[in-house]
Amino acid sequence: MLSTHQIDLVQDSFAAVVPITDRTAAAFYKRLFEMAPDTKHLFRNDMAEQGRKLFLTLATVVDALDRLDTIVPVARELAIRHVSYGAKEHHYAAVGSALLATLELELGASFDAETKAAWLAAYTILADTMLAATRVSA
């Protein structure tokens, strides 16, 4: 469970990224493909469009962090869809690491240790929910 303060940190830092989503998405995928080259084949579409989809999904999740019960069904559906794309369990750690590293790069000093910890907690909840759904559907 996330505290109100952690939710505020994630939501405030995400709001700071919104004006630079295209750049941030490009940086995220560059980092992800460097960290986990085996993920590159999962993305066959226009990467700019993929980046927009990523940030729309993140916006939905970030906005609903205080209502996790509304995110869980969406996260489960998303996870099952990702299995059909070829996503593997170990990709979740790479995505989380790439996301945190990208936010740190793009937000600079405002992405302090406390904000990073809040993002890690939020991502862990999301990833754990998604992984549980993939195991049940397997």
mmCIF file of N, CA and C in Angstrom:
data_model
loop_
_atom_site.group_PDB
_atom_site.id
_atom_site.type_symbol
_atom_site.label_atom_id
_atom_site.label_comp_id
_atom_site.label_asym_id
_atom_site.label_seq_id
_atom_site.Cartn_x
_atom_site.Cartn_y
_atom_site.Cartn_z
ATOM 1 N N MET A 1 0.840 -1.180 0.000
ATOM 2 C CA MET A 1 0.000 0.000 0.000
ATOM 3 C C MET A 1 0.886 1.245 0.000
ATOM 4 N N LEU A 2 0.480 2.218 -0.743
ATOM 5 C CA LEU A 2 1.220 3.475 -0.801
ATOM 6 C C LEU A 2 0.641 4.476 0.183
ATOM 7 N N SER A 3 1.513 5.251 0.778
ATOM 8 C CA SER A 3 1.039 6.317 1.667
ATOM 9 C C SER A 3 0.562 7.496 0.815
ATOM 10 N N THR A 4 -0.201 8.372 1.416
ATOM 11 C CA THR A 4 -0.662 9.578 0.722
ATOM 12 C C THR A 4 0.535 10.396 0.253
ATOM 13 N N HIS A 5 1.558 10.469 1.068
ATOM 14 C CA HIS A 5 2.756 11.226 0.704
ATOM 15 C C HIS A 5 3.448 10.606 -0.515
ATOM 16 N N GLN A 6 3.549 9.285 -0.562
ATOM 17 C CA GLN A 6 4.158 8.619 -1.713
ATOM 18 C C GLN A 6 3.341 8.875 -2.982
ATOM 19 N N ILE A 7 2.037 8.809 -2.855
ATOM 20 C CA ILE A 7 1.165 9.078 -4.003
ATOM 21 C C ILE A 7 1.394 10.500 -4.499
ATOM 22 N N ASP A 8 1.455 11.446 -3.574
ATOM 23 C CA ASP A 8 1.706 12.846 -3.952
ATOM 24 C C ASP A 8 3.044 12.991 -4.676
ATOM 25 N N LEU A 9 4.070 12.317 -4.186
ATOM 26 C CA LEU A 9 5.392 12.397 -4.821
ATOM 27 C C LEU A 9 5.348 11.857 -6.253
ATOM 28 N N VAL A 10 4.705 10.731 -6.439
ATOM 29 C CA VAL A 10 4.611 10.139 -7.778
ATOM 30 C C VAL A 10 3.787 11.046 -8.690
ATOM 31 N N GLN A 11 2.654 11.500 -8.214
ATOM 32 C CA GLN A 11 1.794 12.330 -9.049
ATOM 33 C C GLN A 11 2.452 13.674 -9.389
ATOM 34 N N ASP A 12 3.110 14.288 -8.431
ATOM 35 C CA ASP A 12 3.774 15.573 -8.690
ATOM 36 C C ASP A 12 4.932 15.418 -9.669
ATOM 37 N N SER A 13 5.721 14.366 -9.510
ATOM 38 C CA SER A 13 6.851 14.164 -10.413
ATOM 39 C C SER A 13 6.368 13.771 -11.814
ATOM 40 N N PHE A 14 5.280 13.022 -11.882
ATOM 41 C CA PHE A 14 4.724 12.682 -13.193
ATOM 42 C C PHE A 14 4.228 13.945 -13.893
ATOM 43 N N ALA A 15 3.602 14.834 -13.149
ATOM 44 C CA ALA A 15 3.127 16.099 -13.738
ATOM 45 C C ALA A 15 4.291 16.887 -14.337
ATOM 46 N N ALA A 16 5.466 16.774 -13.729
ATOM 47 C CA ALA A 16 6.649 17.476 -14.248
ATOM 48 C C ALA A 16 7.153 16.852 -15.544
ATOM 49 N N VAL A 17 6.843 15.581 -15.764
ATOM 50 C CA VAL A 17 7.277 14.881 -16.975
ATOM 51 C C VAL A 17 6.305 15.105 -18.132
ATOM 52 N N VAL A 18 5.057 15.375 -17.832
ATOM 53 C CA VAL A 18 4.034 15.492 -18.875
ATOM 54 C C VAL A 18 4.445 16.434 -20.019
ATOM 55 N N PRO A 19 5.019 17.602 -19.742
ATOM 56 C CA PRO A 19 5.389 18.480 -20.868
ATOM 57 C C PRO A 19 6.507 17.916 -21.756
ATOM 58 N N ILE A 20 7.213 16.924 -21.274
ATOM 59 C CA ILE A 20 8.334 16.364 -22.048
ATOM 60 C C ILE A 20 8.147 14.860 -22.286
ATOM 61 N N THR A 21 6.901 14.442 -22.476
ATOM 62 C CA THR A 21 6.631 13.008 -22.608
ATOM 63 C C THR A 21 7.300 12.386 -23.831
ATOM 64 N N ASP A 22 7.309 13.075 -24.955
ATOM 65 C CA ASP A 22 7.921 12.485 -26.153
ATOM 66 C C ASP A 22 9.398 12.206 -25.914
ATOM 67 N N ARG A 23 10.088 13.185 -25.373
ATOM 68 C CA ARG A 23 11.525 13.026 -25.092
ATOM 69 C C ARG A 23 11.747 11.948 -24.036
ATOM 70 N N THR A 24 10.921 11.952 -23.008
ATOM 71 C CA THR A 24 11.065 10.980 -21.930
ATOM 72 C C THR A 24 10.777 9.568 -22.418
ATOM 73 N N ALA A 25 9.756 9.411 -23.246
ATOM 74 C CA ALA A 25 9.437 8.087 -23.790
ATOM 75 C C ALA A 25 10.586 7.571 -24.651
ATOM 76 N N ALA A 26 11.154 8.440 -25.488
ATOM 77 C CA ALA A 26 12.283 8.033 -26.336
ATOM 78 C C ALA A 26 13.471 7.626 -25.474
ATOM 79 N N ALA A 27 13.727 8.377 -24.418
ATOM 80 C CA ALA A 27 14.831 8.052 -23.506
ATOM 81 C C ALA A 27 14.564 6.727 -22.785
ATOM 82 N N PHE A 28 13.299 6.505 -22.398
ATOM 83 C CA PHE A 28 12.941 5.262 -21.723
ATOM 84 C C PHE A 28 13.213 4.056 -22.624
ATOM 85 N N TYR A 29 12.729 4.098 -23.854
ATOM 86 C CA TYR A 29 12.915 2.946 -24.741
ATOM 87 C C TYR A 29 14.379 2.742 -25.096
ATOM 88 N N LYS A 30 15.114 3.817 -25.264
ATOM 89 C CA LYS A 30 16.554 3.693 -25.520
ATOM 90 C C LYS A 30 17.220 2.961 -24.358
ATOM 91 N N ARG A 31 16.901 3.379 -23.150
ATOM 92 C CA ARG A 31 17.465 2.755 -21.947
ATOM 93 C C ARG A 31 17.015 1.307 -21.814
ATOM 94 N N LEU A 32 15.738 1.052 -22.051
ATOM 95 C CA LEU A 32 15.215 -0.310 -21.947
ATOM 96 C C LEU A 32 15.933 -1.237 -22.928
ATOM 97 N N PHE A 33 16.104 -0.798 -24.159
ATOM 98 C CA PHE A 33 16.746 -1.640 -25.170
ATOM 99 C C PHE A 33 18.225 -1.851 -24.873
ATOM 100 N N GLU A 34 18.852 -0.898 -24.192
ATOM 101 C CA GLU A 34 20.245 -1.087 -23.759
ATOM 102 C C GLU A 34 20.319 -2.092 -22.616
ATOM 103 N N MET A 35 19.389 -1.993 -21.673
ATOM 104 C CA MET A 35 19.400 -2.860 -20.499
ATOM 105 C C MET A 35 18.908 -4.272 -20.812
ATOM 106 N N ALA A 36 17.943 -4.361 -21.705
ATOM 107 C CA ALA A 36 17.324 -5.649 -22.031
ATOM 108 C C ALA A 36 17.103 -5.721 -23.543
ATOM 109 N N PRO A 37 18.173 -5.983 -24.290
ATOM 110 C CA PRO A 37 18.054 -6.011 -25.759
ATOM 111 C C PRO A 37 16.996 -6.990 -26.271
ATOM 112 N N ASP A 38 16.698 -8.008 -25.485
ATOM 113 C CA ASP A 38 15.697 -8.980 -25.921
ATOM 114 C C ASP A 38 14.273 -8.423 -25.908
ATOM 115 N N THR A 39 14.094 -7.193 -25.425
ATOM 116 C CA THR A 39 12.765 -6.576 -25.462
ATOM 117 C C THR A 39 12.506 -5.845 -26.779
ATOM 118 N N LYS A 40 13.547 -5.537 -27.510
ATOM 119 C CA LYS A 40 13.386 -4.716 -28.713
ATOM 120 C C LYS A 40 12.422 -5.339 -29.723
ATOM 121 N N HIS A 41 12.473 -6.656 -29.879
ATOM 122 C CA HIS A 41 11.594 -7.317 -30.853
ATOM 123 C C HIS A 41 10.113 -7.252 -30.468
ATOM 124 N N LEU A 42 9.829 -6.888 -29.219
ATOM 125 C CA LEU A 42 8.443 -6.796 -28.763
ATOM 126 C C LEU A 42 7.744 -5.549 -29.308
ATOM 127 N N PHE A 43 8.530 -4.605 -29.799
ATOM 128 C CA PHE A 43 8.001 -3.317 -30.242
ATOM 129 C C PHE A 43 8.222 -3.169 -31.740
ATOM 130 N N ARG A 44 7.210 -3.530 -32.490
ATOM 131 C CA ARG A 44 7.326 -3.498 -33.954
ATOM 132 C C ARG A 44 6.638 -2.274 -34.546
ATOM 133 N N ASN A 45 5.963 -1.518 -33.728
ATOM 134 C CA ASN A 45 5.191 -0.367 -34.210
ATOM 135 C C ASN A 45 6.018 0.910 -34.169
ATOM 136 N N ASP A 46 5.398 1.969 -34.580
ATOM 137 C CA ASP A 46 5.975 3.312 -34.521
ATOM 138 C C ASP A 46 6.311 3.629 -33.057
ATOM 139 N N MET A 47 7.572 3.875 -32.784
ATOM 140 C CA MET A 47 8.002 4.075 -31.389
ATOM 141 C C MET A 47 7.461 5.369 -30.795
ATOM 142 N N ALA A 48 7.218 6.389 -31.613
ATOM 143 C CA ALA A 48 6.610 7.618 -31.085
ATOM 144 C C ALA A 48 5.191 7.317 -30.593
ATOM 145 N N GLU A 49 4.463 6.532 -31.383
ATOM 146 C CA GLU A 49 3.119 6.135 -30.978
ATOM 147 C C GLU A 49 3.177 5.236 -29.745
ATOM 148 N N GLN A 50 4.142 4.330 -29.708
ATOM 149 C CA GLN A 50 4.326 3.461 -28.547
ATOM 150 C C GLN A 50 4.586 4.295 -27.293
ATOM 151 N N GLY A 51 5.397 5.328 -27.428
ATOM 152 C CA GLY A 51 5.686 6.218 -26.306
ATOM 153 C C GLY A 51 4.441 6.928 -25.806
ATOM 154 N N ARG A 52 3.600 7.349 -26.734
ATOM 155 C CA ARG A 52 2.344 8.001 -26.335
ATOM 156 C C ARG A 52 1.454 7.019 -25.571
ATOM 157 N N LYS A 53 1.391 5.774 -26.059
ATOM 158 C CA LYS A 53 0.600 4.750 -25.365
ATOM 159 C C LYS A 53 1.141 4.496 -23.966
ATOM 160 N N LEU A 54 2.468 4.424 -23.869
ATOM 161 C CA LEU A 54 3.089 4.221 -22.566
ATOM 162 C C LEU A 54 2.681 5.315 -21.592
ATOM 163 N N PHE A 55 2.764 6.572 -22.039
ATOM 164 C CA PHE A 55 2.454 7.662 -21.125
ATOM 165 C C PHE A 55 0.967 7.801 -20.845
ATOM 166 N N LEU A 56 0.120 7.401 -21.761
ATOM 167 C CA LEU A 56 -1.312 7.369 -21.457
ATOM 168 C C LEU A 56 -1.603 6.324 -20.384
ATOM 169 N N THR A 57 -0.951 5.173 -20.497
ATOM 170 C CA THR A 57 -1.118 4.128 -19.485
ATOM 171 C C THR A 57 -0.578 4.594 -18.138
ATOM 172 N N LEU A 58 0.623 5.187 -18.164
ATOM 173 C CA LEU A 58 1.192 5.694 -16.908
ATOM 174 C C LEU A 58 0.290 6.757 -16.290
ATOM 175 N N ALA A 59 -0.260 7.636 -17.111
ATOM 176 C CA ALA A 59 -1.138 8.688 -16.595
ATOM 177 C C ALA A 59 -2.357 8.088 -15.909
ATOM 178 N N THR A 60 -2.913 7.046 -16.509
ATOM 179 C CA THR A 60 -4.075 6.377 -15.920
ATOM 180 C C THR A 60 -3.719 5.771 -14.564
ATOM 181 N N VAL A 61 -2.588 5.090 -14.516
ATOM 182 C CA VAL A 61 -2.162 4.443 -13.277
ATOM 183 C C VAL A 61 -1.820 5.489 -12.216
ATOM 184 N N VAL A 62 -1.043 6.480 -12.583
ATOM 185 C CA VAL A 62 -0.619 7.511 -11.626
ATOM 186 C C VAL A 62 -1.827 8.248 -11.063
ATOM 187 N N ASP A 63 -2.787 8.548 -11.925
ATOM 188 C CA ASP A 63 -3.985 9.261 -11.477
ATOM 189 C C ASP A 63 -4.796 8.441 -10.477
ATOM 190 N N ALA A 64 -4.753 7.128 -10.592
ATOM 191 C CA ALA A 64 -5.590 6.268 -9.748
ATOM 192 C C ALA A 64 -4.830 5.609 -8.603
ATOM 193 N N LEU A 65 -3.652 6.090 -8.285
ATOM 194 C CA LEU A 65 -2.872 5.458 -7.201
ATOM 195 C C LEU A 65 -3.601 5.451 -5.864
ATOM 196 N N ASP A 66 -4.493 6.395 -5.655
ATOM 197 C CA ASP A 66 -5.254 6.417 -4.402
ATOM 198 C C ASP A 66 -6.504 5.533 -4.481
ATOM 199 N N ARG A 67 -6.696 4.895 -5.643
ATOM 200 C CA ARG A 67 -7.825 3.984 -5.852
ATOM 201 C C ARG A 67 -7.289 2.735 -6.547
ATOM 202 N N LEU A 68 -6.366 2.049 -5.913
ATOM 203 C CA LEU A 68 -5.704 0.903 -6.532
ATOM 204 C C LEU A 68 -6.681 -0.165 -7.018
ATOM 205 N N ASP A 69 -7.796 -0.292 -6.343
ATOM 206 C CA ASP A 69 -8.773 -1.297 -6.747
ATOM 207 C C ASP A 69 -9.291 -1.049 -8.163
ATOM 208 N N THR A 70 -9.243 0.194 -8.642
ATOM 209 C CA THR A 70 -9.680 0.486 -10.005
ATOM 210 C C THR A 70 -8.597 0.154 -11.026
ATOM 211 N N ILE A 71 -7.349 0.095 -10.586
ATOM 212 C CA ILE A 71 -6.231 -0.188 -11.484
ATOM 213 C C ILE A 71 -6.050 -1.694 -11.680
ATOM 214 N N VAL A 72 -6.324 -2.472 -10.666
ATOM 215 C CA VAL A 72 -6.033 -3.907 -10.692
ATOM 216 C C VAL A 72 -6.643 -4.612 -11.915
ATOM 217 N N PRO A 73 -7.922 -4.431 -12.221
ATOM 218 C CA PRO A 73 -8.459 -5.129 -13.401
ATOM 219 C C PRO A 73 -7.769 -4.700 -14.703
ATOM 220 N N VAL A 74 -7.456 -3.431 -14.818
ATOM 221 C CA VAL A 74 -6.775 -2.911 -16.004
ATOM 222 C C VAL A 74 -5.366 -3.498 -16.100
ATOM 223 N N ALA A 75 -4.685 -3.558 -14.968
ATOM 224 C CA ALA A 75 -3.320 -4.109 -14.941
ATOM 225 C C ALA A 75 -3.328 -5.589 -15.307
ATOM 226 N N ARG A 76 -4.298 -6.312 -14.836
ATOM 227 C CA ARG A 76 -4.391 -7.742 -15.165
ATOM 228 C C ARG A 76 -4.608 -7.939 -16.669
ATOM 229 N N GLU A 77 -5.518 -7.152 -17.232
ATOM 230 C CA GLU A 77 -5.791 -7.216 -18.668
ATOM 231 C C GLU A 77 -4.542 -6.874 -19.479
ATOM 232 N N LEU A 78 -3.874 -5.826 -19.063
ATOM 233 C CA LEU A 78 -2.646 -5.382 -19.730
ATOM 234 C C LEU A 78 -1.584 -6.475 -19.683
ATOM 235 N N ALA A 79 -1.461 -7.127 -18.555
ATOM 236 C CA ALA A 79 -0.457 -8.184 -18.398
ATOM 237 C C ALA A 79 -0.733 -9.353 -19.328
ATOM 238 N N ILE A 80 -1.972 -9.750 -19.399
ATOM 239 C CA ILE A 80 -2.332 -10.882 -20.257
ATOM 240 C C ILE A 80 -2.070 -10.529 -21.721
ATOM 241 N N ARG A 81 -2.376 -9.287 -22.093
ATOM 242 C CA ARG A 81 -2.090 -8.830 -23.452
ATOM 243 C C ARG A 81 -0.590 -8.851 -23.733
ATOM 244 N N HIS A 82 0.204 -8.437 -22.732
ATOM 245 C CA HIS A 82 1.661 -8.414 -22.908
ATOM 246 C C HIS A 82 2.249 -9.818 -23.091
ATOM 247 N N VAL A 83 1.655 -10.802 -22.468
ATOM 248 C CA VAL A 83 2.104 -12.183 -22.672
ATOM 249 C C VAL A 83 1.951 -12.550 -24.147
ATOM 250 N N SER A 84 0.832 -12.146 -24.735
ATOM 251 C CA SER A 84 0.607 -12.467 -26.154
ATOM 252 C C SER A 84 1.601 -11.740 -27.059
ATOM 253 N N TYR A 85 2.165 -10.631 -26.585
ATOM 254 C CA TYR A 85 3.186 -9.906 -27.357
ATOM 255 C C TYR A 85 4.563 -10.562 -27.223
ATOM 256 N N GLY A 86 4.701 -11.424 -26.202
ATOM 257 C CA GLY A 86 5.979 -12.092 -25.984
ATOM 258 C C GLY A 86 6.732 -11.605 -24.756
ATOM 259 N N ALA A 87 6.099 -10.797 -23.926
ATOM 260 C CA ALA A 87 6.749 -10.305 -22.707
ATOM 261 C C ALA A 87 7.006 -11.471 -21.752
ATOM 262 N N LYS A 88 8.158 -11.431 -21.116
ATOM 263 C CA LYS A 88 8.564 -12.465 -20.161
ATOM 264 C C LYS A 88 8.646 -11.855 -18.764
ATOM 265 N N GLU A 89 8.631 -12.729 -17.784
ATOM 266 C CA GLU A 89 8.652 -12.271 -16.394
ATOM 267 C C GLU A 89 9.859 -11.374 -16.095
ATOM 268 N N HIS A 90 11.033 -11.728 -16.609
ATOM 269 C CA HIS A 90 12.228 -10.935 -16.307
ATOM 270 C C HIS A 90 12.198 -9.545 -16.949
ATOM 271 N N HIS A 91 11.325 -9.321 -17.897
ATOM 272 C CA HIS A 91 11.221 -8.002 -18.521
ATOM 273 C C HIS A 91 10.680 -6.952 -17.550
ATOM 274 N N TYR A 92 9.881 -7.389 -16.591
ATOM 275 C CA TYR A 92 9.289 -6.437 -15.654
ATOM 276 C C TYR A 92 10.356 -5.696 -14.839
ATOM 277 N N ALA A 93 11.381 -6.405 -14.425
ATOM 278 C CA ALA A 93 12.473 -5.761 -13.674
ATOM 279 C C ALA A 93 13.207 -4.773 -14.565
ATOM 280 N N ALA A 94 13.444 -5.149 -15.812
ATOM 281 C CA ALA A 94 14.134 -4.247 -16.741
ATOM 282 C C ALA A 94 13.308 -2.991 -16.999
ATOM 283 N N VAL A 95 12.014 -3.151 -17.179
ATOM 284 C CA VAL A 95 11.134 -2.003 -17.400
ATOM 285 C C VAL A 95 11.168 -1.077 -16.188
ATOM 286 N N GLY A 96 11.080 -1.647 -14.989
ATOM 287 C CA GLY A 96 11.126 -0.822 -13.772
ATOM 288 C C GLY A 96 12.439 -0.068 -13.648
ATOM 289 N N SER A 97 13.534 -0.753 -13.888
ATOM 290 C CA SER A 97 14.853 -0.103 -13.806
ATOM 291 C C SER A 97 14.992 0.990 -14.853
ATOM 292 N N ALA A 98 14.548 0.709 -16.076
ATOM 293 C CA ALA A 98 14.633 1.705 -17.146
ATOM 294 C C ALA A 98 13.746 2.908 -16.839
ATOM 295 N N LEU A 99 12.572 2.662 -16.283
ATOM 296 C CA LEU A 99 11.666 3.753 -15.941
ATOM 297 C C LEU A 99 12.279 4.658 -14.874
ATOM 298 N N LEU A 100 12.783 4.060 -13.802
ATOM 299 C CA LEU A 100 13.378 4.866 -12.731
ATOM 300 C C LEU A 100 14.602 5.636 -13.225
ATOM 301 N N ALA A 101 15.450 4.984 -13.994
ATOM 302 C CA ALA A 101 16.643 5.655 -14.515
ATOM 303 C C ALA A 101 16.267 6.804 -15.441
ATOM 304 N N THR A 102 15.244 6.611 -16.240
ATOM 305 C CA THR A 102 14.800 7.663 -17.163
ATOM 306 C C THR A 102 14.213 8.844 -16.404
ATOM 307 N N LEU A 103 13.379 8.572 -15.421
ATOM 308 C CA LEU A 103 12.809 9.656 -14.618
ATOM 309 C C LEU A 103 13.902 10.439 -13.908
ATOM 310 N N GLU A 104 14.884 9.717 -13.393
ATOM 311 C CA GLU A 104 16.011 10.374 -12.717
ATOM 312 C C GLU A 104 16.767 11.279 -13.685
ATOM 313 N N LEU A 105 16.991 10.795 -14.887
ATOM 314 C CA LEU A 105 17.695 11.579 -15.900
ATOM 315 C C LEU A 105 16.882 12.809 -16.307
ATOM 316 N N GLU A 106 15.621 12.618 -16.584
ATOM 317 C CA GLU A 106 14.786 13.700 -17.095
ATOM 318 C C GLU A 106 14.413 14.734 -16.031
ATOM 319 N N LEU A 107 14.231 14.292 -14.796
ATOM 320 C CA LEU A 107 13.793 15.210 -13.742
ATOM 321 C C LEU A 107 14.939 15.790 -12.917
ATOM 322 N N GLY A 108 16.112 15.205 -13.045
ATOM 323 C CA GLY A 108 17.276 15.738 -12.347
ATOM 324 C C GLY A 108 17.119 15.718 -10.837
ATOM 325 N N ALA A 109 17.528 16.807 -10.217
ATOM 326 C CA ALA A 109 17.558 16.895 -8.753
ATOM 327 C C ALA A 109 16.178 16.761 -8.111
ATOM 328 N N SER A 110 15.121 17.075 -8.851
ATOM 329 C CA SER A 110 13.787 16.965 -8.255
ATOM 330 C C SER A 110 13.365 15.495 -8.071
ATOM 331 N N PHE A 111 14.083 14.587 -8.747
ATOM 332 C CA PHE A 111 13.811 13.160 -8.562
ATOM 333 C C PHE A 111 14.747 12.654 -7.469
ATOM 334 N N ASP A 112 14.445 13.072 -6.243
ATOM 335 C CA ASP A 112 15.296 12.741 -5.107
ATOM 336 C C ASP A 112 15.044 11.311 -4.622
ATOM 337 N N ALA A 113 15.774 10.916 -3.614
ATOM 338 C CA ALA A 113 15.697 9.537 -3.113
ATOM 339 C C ALA A 113 14.286 9.176 -2.652
ATOM 340 N N GLU A 114 13.608 10.106 -2.027
ATOM 341 C CA GLU A 114 12.257 9.839 -1.532
ATOM 342 C C GLU A 114 11.267 9.649 -2.697
ATOM 343 N N THR A 115 11.421 10.465 -3.725
ATOM 344 C CA THR A 115 10.556 10.344 -4.897
ATOM 345 C C THR A 115 10.846 9.043 -5.631
ATOM 346 N N LYS A 116 12.122 8.707 -5.748
ATOM 347 C CA LYS A 116 12.508 7.456 -6.399
ATOM 348 C C LYS A 116 11.918 6.265 -5.637
ATOM 349 N N ALA A 117 11.986 6.299 -4.323
ATOM 350 C CA ALA A 117 11.435 5.211 -3.502
ATOM 351 C C ALA A 117 9.915 5.106 -3.684
ATOM 352 N N ALA A 118 9.255 6.236 -3.823
ATOM 353 C CA ALA A 118 7.804 6.229 -4.034
ATOM 354 C C ALA A 118 7.464 5.611 -5.388
ATOM 355 N N TRP A 119 8.225 5.977 -6.415
ATOM 356 C CA TRP A 119 8.015 5.376 -7.740
ATOM 357 C C TRP A 119 8.292 3.877 -7.708
ATOM 358 N N LEU A 120 9.336 3.484 -7.019
ATOM 359 C CA LEU A 120 9.658 2.064 -6.921
ATOM 360 C C LEU A 120 8.524 1.299 -6.243
ATOM 361 N N ALA A 121 7.979 1.864 -5.188
ATOM 362 C CA ALA A 121 6.863 1.218 -4.482
ATOM 363 C C ALA A 121 5.646 1.104 -5.398
ATOM 364 N N ALA A 122 5.343 2.164 -6.128
ATOM 365 C CA ALA A 122 4.193 2.149 -7.031
ATOM 366 C C ALA A 122 4.411 1.144 -8.159
ATOM 367 N N TYR A 123 5.605 1.151 -8.743
ATOM 368 C CA TYR A 123 5.884 0.226 -9.833
ATOM 369 C C TYR A 123 5.846 -1.223 -9.345
ATOM 370 N N THR A 124 6.348 -1.461 -8.160
ATOM 371 C CA THR A 124 6.353 -2.813 -7.605
ATOM 372 C C THR A 124 4.934 -3.342 -7.447
ATOM 373 N N ILE A 125 4.037 -2.512 -6.968
ATOM 374 C CA ILE A 125 2.632 -2.918 -6.831
ATOM 375 C C ILE A 125 2.057 -3.270 -8.199
ATOM 376 N N LEU A 126 2.298 -2.411 -9.181
ATOM 377 C CA LEU A 126 1.781 -2.647 -10.523
ATOM 378 C C LEU A 126 2.382 -3.917 -11.135
ATOM 379 N N ALA A 127 3.702 -4.036 -11.062
ATOM 380 C CA ALA A 127 4.382 -5.198 -11.648
ATOM 381 C C ALA A 127 3.955 -6.497 -10.961
ATOM 382 N N ASP A 128 3.860 -6.476 -9.644
ATOM 383 C CA ASP A 128 3.433 -7.680 -8.919
ATOM 384 C C ASP A 128 2.017 -8.100 -9.317
ATOM 385 N N THR A 129 1.144 -7.113 -9.477
ATOM 386 C CA THR A 129 -0.231 -7.393 -9.904
ATOM 387 C C THR A 129 -0.236 -8.007 -11.296
ATOM 388 N N MET A 130 0.561 -7.428 -12.199
ATOM 389 C CA MET A 130 0.618 -7.925 -13.566
ATOM 390 C C MET A 130 1.231 -9.332 -13.621
ATOM 391 N N LEU A 131 2.300 -9.530 -12.871
ATOM 392 C CA LEU A 131 2.939 -10.849 -12.864
ATOM 393 C C LEU A 131 2.006 -11.925 -12.306
ATOM 394 N N ALA A 132 1.267 -11.590 -11.267
ATOM 395 C CA ALA A 132 0.306 -12.536 -10.696
ATOM 396 C C ALA A 132 -0.733 -12.923 -11.744
ATOM 397 N N ALA A 133 -1.173 -11.942 -12.532
ATOM 398 C CA ALA A 133 -2.171 -12.222 -13.571
ATOM 399 C C ALA A 133 -1.598 -13.136 -14.650
ATOM 400 N N THR A 134 -0.337 -12.962 -14.982
ATOM 401 C CA THR A 134 0.247 -13.811 -16.028
ATOM 402 C C THR A 134 0.418 -15.238 -15.532
ATOM 403 N N ARG A 135 0.691 -15.393 -14.269
ATOM 404 C CA ARG A 135 0.869 -16.746 -13.715
ATOM 405 C C ARG A 135 -0.463 -17.477 -13.658
ATOM 406 N N VAL A 136 -1.524 -16.766 -13.347
ATOM 407 C CA VAL A 136 -2.855 -17.366 -13.262
ATOM 408 C C VAL A 136 -3.336 -17.761 -14.653
ATOM 409 N N SER A 137 -3.036 -16.919 -15.652
ATOM 410 C CA SER A 137 -3.523 -17.184 -17.000
ATOM 411 C C SER A 137 -2.675 -18.216 -17.746
ATOM 412 N N ALA A 138 -1.511 -18.554 -17.188
ATOM 413 C CA ALA A 138 -0.609 -19.492 -17.883
ATOM 414 C C ALA A 138 -1.091 -20.922 -17.802
#
